[in-house]
PDB file of C-alpha atoms in Angstrom:
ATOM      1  CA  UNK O  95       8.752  11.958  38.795  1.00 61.00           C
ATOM      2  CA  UNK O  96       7.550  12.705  42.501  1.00 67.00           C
ATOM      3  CA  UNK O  97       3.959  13.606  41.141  1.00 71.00           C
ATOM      4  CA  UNK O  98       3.702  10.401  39.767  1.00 70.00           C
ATOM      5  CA  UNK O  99       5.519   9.004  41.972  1.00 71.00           C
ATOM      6  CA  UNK O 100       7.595   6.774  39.290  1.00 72.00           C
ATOM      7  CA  UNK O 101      11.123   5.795  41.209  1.00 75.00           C
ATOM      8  CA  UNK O 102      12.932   5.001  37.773  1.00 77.00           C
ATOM      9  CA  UNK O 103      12.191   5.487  34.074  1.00 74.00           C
ATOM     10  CA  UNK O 104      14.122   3.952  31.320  1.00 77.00           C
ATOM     11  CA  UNK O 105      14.459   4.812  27.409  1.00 77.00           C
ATOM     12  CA  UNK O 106      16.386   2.809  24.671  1.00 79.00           C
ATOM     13  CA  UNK O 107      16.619   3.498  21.174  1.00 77.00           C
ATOM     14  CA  UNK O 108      19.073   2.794  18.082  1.00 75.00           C
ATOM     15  CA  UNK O 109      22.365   3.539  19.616  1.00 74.00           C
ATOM     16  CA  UNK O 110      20.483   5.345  22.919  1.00 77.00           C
ATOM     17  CA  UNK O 111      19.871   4.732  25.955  1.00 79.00           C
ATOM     18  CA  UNK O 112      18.555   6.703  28.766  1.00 77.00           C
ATOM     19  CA  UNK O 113      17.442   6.168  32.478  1.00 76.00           C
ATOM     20  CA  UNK O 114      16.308   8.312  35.580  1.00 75.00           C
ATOM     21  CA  UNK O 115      15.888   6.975  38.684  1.00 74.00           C
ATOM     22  CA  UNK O 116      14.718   8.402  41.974  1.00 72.00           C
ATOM     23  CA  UNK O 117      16.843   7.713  44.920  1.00 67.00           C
ATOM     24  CA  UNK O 118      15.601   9.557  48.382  1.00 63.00           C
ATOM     25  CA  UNK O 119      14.073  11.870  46.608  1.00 56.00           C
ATOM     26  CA  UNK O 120      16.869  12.895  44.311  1.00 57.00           C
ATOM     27  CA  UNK O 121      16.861  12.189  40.308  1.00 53.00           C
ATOM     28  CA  UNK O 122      20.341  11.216  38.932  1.00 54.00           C
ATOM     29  CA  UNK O 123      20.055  11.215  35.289  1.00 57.00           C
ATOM     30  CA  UNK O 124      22.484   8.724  33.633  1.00 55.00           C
ATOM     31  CA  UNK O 125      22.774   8.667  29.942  1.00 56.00           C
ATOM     32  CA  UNK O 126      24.215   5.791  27.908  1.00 55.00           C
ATOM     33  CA  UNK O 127      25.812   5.705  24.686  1.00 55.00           C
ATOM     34  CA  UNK O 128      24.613   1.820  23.131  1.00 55.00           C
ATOM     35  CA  UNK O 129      27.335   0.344  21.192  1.00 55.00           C
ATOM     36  CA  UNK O 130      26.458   0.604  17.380  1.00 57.00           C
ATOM     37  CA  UNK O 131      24.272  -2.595  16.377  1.00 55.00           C
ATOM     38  CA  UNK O 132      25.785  -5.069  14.226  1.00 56.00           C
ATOM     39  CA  UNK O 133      24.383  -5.271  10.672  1.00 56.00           C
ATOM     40  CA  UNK O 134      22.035  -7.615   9.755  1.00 55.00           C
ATOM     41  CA  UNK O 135      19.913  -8.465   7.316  1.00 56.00           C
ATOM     42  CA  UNK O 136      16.720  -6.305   7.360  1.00 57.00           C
ATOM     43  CA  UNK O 137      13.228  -7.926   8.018  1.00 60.00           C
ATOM     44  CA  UNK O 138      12.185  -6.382   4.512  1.00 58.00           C
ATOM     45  CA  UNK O 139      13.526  -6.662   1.069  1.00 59.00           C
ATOM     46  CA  UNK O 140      15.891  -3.726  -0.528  1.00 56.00           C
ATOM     47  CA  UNK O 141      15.518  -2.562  -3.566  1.00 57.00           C
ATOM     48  CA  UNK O 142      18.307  -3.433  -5.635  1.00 55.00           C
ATOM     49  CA  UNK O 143      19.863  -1.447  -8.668  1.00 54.00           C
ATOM     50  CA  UNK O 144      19.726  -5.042 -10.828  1.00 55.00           C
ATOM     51  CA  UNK O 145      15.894  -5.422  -9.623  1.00 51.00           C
ATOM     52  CA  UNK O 146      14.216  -5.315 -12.687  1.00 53.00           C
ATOM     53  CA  UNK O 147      11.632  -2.082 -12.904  1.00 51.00           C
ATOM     54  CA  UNK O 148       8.062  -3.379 -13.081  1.00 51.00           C
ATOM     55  CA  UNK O 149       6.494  -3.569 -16.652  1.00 53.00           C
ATOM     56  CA  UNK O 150       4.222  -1.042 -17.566  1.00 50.00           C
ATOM     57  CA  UNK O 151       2.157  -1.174 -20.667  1.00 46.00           C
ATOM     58  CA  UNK O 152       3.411  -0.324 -23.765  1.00 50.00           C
ATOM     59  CA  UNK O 153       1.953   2.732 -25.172  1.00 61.00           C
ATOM     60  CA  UNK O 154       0.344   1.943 -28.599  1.00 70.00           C
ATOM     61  CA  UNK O 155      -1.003   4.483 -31.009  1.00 81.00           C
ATOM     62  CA  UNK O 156      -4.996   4.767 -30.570  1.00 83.00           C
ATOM     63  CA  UNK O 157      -4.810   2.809 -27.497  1.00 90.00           C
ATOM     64  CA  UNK O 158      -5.548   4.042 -24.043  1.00 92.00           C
ATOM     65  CA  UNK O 159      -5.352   2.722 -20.619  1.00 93.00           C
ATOM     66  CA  UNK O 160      -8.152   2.613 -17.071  1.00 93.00           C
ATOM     67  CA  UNK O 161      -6.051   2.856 -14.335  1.00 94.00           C
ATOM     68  CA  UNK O 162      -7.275   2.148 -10.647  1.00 94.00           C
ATOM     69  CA  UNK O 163      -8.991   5.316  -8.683  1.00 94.00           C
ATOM     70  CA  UNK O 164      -7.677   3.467  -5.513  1.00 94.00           C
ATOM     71  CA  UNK O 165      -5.880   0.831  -3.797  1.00 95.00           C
ATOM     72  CA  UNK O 166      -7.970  -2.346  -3.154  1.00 94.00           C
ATOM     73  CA  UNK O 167      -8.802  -5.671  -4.686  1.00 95.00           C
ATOM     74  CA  UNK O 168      -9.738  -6.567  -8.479  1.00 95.00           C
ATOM     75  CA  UNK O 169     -13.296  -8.122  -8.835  1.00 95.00           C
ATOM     76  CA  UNK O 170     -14.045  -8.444 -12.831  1.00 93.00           C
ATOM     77  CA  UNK O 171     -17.580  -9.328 -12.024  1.00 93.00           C
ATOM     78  CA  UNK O 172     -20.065  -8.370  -9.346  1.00 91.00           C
ATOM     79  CA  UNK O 173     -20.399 -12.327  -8.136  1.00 90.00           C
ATOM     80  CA  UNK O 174     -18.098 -15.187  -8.463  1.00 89.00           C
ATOM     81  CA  UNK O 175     -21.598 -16.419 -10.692  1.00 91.00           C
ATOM     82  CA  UNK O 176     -22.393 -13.576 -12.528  1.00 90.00           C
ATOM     83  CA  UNK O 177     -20.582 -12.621 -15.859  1.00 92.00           C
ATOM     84  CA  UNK O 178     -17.566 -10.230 -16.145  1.00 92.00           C
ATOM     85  CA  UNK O 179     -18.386  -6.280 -16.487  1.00 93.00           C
ATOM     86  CA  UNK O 180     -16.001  -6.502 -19.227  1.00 91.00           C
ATOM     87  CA  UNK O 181     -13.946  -8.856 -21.072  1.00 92.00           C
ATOM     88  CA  UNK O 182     -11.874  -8.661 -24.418  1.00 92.00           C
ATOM     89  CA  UNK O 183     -14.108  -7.402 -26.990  1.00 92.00           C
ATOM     90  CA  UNK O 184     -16.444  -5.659 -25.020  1.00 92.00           C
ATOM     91  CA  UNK O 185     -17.482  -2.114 -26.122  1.00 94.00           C
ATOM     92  CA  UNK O 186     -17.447   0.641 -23.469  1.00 93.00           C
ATOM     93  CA  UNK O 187     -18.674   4.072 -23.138  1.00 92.00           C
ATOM     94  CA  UNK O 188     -17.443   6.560 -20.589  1.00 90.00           C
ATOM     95  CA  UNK O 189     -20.222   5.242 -17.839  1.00 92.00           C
ATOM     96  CA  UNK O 190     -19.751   1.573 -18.532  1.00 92.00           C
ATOM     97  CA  UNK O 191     -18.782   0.118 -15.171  1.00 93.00           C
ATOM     98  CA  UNK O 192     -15.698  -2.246 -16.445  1.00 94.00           C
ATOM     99  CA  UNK O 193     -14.816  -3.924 -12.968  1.00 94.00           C
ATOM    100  CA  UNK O 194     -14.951  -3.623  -8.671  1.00 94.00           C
ATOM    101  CA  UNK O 195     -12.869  -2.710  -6.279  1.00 94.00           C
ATOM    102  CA  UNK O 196     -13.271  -3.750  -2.892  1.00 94.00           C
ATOM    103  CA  UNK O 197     -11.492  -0.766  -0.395  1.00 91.00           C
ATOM    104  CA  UNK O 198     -12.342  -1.084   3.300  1.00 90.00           C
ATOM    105  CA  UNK O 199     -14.655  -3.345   3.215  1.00 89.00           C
ATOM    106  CA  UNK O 200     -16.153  -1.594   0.295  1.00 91.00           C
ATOM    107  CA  UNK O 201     -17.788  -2.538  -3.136  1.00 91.00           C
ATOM    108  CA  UNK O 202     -16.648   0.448  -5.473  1.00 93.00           C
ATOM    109  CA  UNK O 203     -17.831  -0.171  -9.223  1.00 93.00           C
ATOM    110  CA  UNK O 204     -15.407   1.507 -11.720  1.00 93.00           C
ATOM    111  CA  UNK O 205     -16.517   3.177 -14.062  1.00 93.00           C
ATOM    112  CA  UNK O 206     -14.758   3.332 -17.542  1.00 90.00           C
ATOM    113  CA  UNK O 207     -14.363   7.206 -18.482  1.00 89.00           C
ATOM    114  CA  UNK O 208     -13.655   5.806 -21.919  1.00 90.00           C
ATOM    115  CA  UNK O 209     -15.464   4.990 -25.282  1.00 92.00           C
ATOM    116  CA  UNK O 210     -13.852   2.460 -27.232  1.00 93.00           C
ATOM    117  CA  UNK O 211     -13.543  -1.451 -27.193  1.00 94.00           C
ATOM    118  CA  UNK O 212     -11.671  -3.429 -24.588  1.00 94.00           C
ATOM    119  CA  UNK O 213      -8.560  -4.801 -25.907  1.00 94.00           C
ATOM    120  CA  UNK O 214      -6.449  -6.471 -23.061  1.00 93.00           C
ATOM    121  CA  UNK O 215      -7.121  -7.083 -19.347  1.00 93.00           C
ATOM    122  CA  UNK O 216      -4.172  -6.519 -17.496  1.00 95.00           C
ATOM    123  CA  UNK O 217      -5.530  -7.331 -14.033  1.00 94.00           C
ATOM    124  CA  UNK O 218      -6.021 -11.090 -12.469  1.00 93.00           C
ATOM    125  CA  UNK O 219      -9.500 -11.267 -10.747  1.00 93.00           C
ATOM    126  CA  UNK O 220      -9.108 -11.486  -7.301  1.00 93.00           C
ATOM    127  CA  UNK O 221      -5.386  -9.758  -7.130  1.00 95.00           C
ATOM    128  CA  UNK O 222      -4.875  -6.038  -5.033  1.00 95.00           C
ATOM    129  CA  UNK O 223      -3.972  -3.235  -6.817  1.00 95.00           C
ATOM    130  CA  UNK O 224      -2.706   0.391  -6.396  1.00 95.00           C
ATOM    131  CA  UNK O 225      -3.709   3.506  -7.180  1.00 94.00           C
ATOM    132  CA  UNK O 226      -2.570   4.593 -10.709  1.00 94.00           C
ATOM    133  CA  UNK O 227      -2.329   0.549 -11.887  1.00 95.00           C
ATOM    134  CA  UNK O 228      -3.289  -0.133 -15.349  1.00 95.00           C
ATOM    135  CA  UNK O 229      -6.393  -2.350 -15.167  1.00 95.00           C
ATOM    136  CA  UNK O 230      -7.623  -2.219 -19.200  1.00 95.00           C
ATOM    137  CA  UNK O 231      -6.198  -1.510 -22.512  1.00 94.00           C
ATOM    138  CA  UNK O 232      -9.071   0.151 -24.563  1.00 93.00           C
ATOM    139  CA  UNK O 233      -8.776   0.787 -28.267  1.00 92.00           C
ATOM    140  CA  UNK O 234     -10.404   4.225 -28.437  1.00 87.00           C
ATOM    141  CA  UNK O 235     -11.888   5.585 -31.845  1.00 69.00           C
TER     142      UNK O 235
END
């Protein structure tokens, strides 16, 4: 404290409080216990055991699933004028970019690593998703 000079520092934390102050050149410590903070409601939801588990898709026989490489937002198409990479229908082959996702700033084209025919789009255009989410059912052959 006397190479910087400071004549009184104070720290508070959950249920902790401490200050030092500087008085002719002396430092008297003096540590105080906060009383415990009432409860309140926190500023985020809680999980709750009768939250309902979100869905995940089915597994089907012959069926498999593109997940997202990364966290980011959706785009099904490279323009909101241009057509979809893929739709229902649409046959894909392991290099087939199926959709976009937009990370940092970032146009990332996805590419499907799967041969088959799309069979469900499980993603709203436009919506974030994480890493591991299911973004196209593909009936593989």
């Amino acid at each position: 404290m006397k190479r910087s000079e400071l004549t009184e520092f104070e720290l508070e934390e959950e249920g902790f409080k401490l200050r030092l102050s500087r008085k002719n050149g002396d430092v008297i410590p003096q540590i105080v216990h906060a009383a415990p903070m009432a409860a309140t409601t926190p500023p985020f939801p809680v999980a709750t055991a009768e939250a309902p588990a979100p869905e995940k898709p089915a597994e089907e026989k012959g069926i498999s699933v593109i997940k997202s490489p990364m966290v980011g937002t959706f785009y099904r198409a490279p323009s909101p004028e241009s057509a979809v990479f893929a739709d229902v229908g649409t046959k894909v082959s392991a290099d087939s970019v199926v959709c976009i996702i937009e990370a940092m700033k970032v146009m990332n084209e996805i590419q499907s690593e799967l041969s088959g025919t799309i069979t469900e789009v499980l993603v709203e255009n436009g919506e974030a998703v994480e890493y591991g989410q299911p973004l196209f059912k593909v009936k593989t052959a």
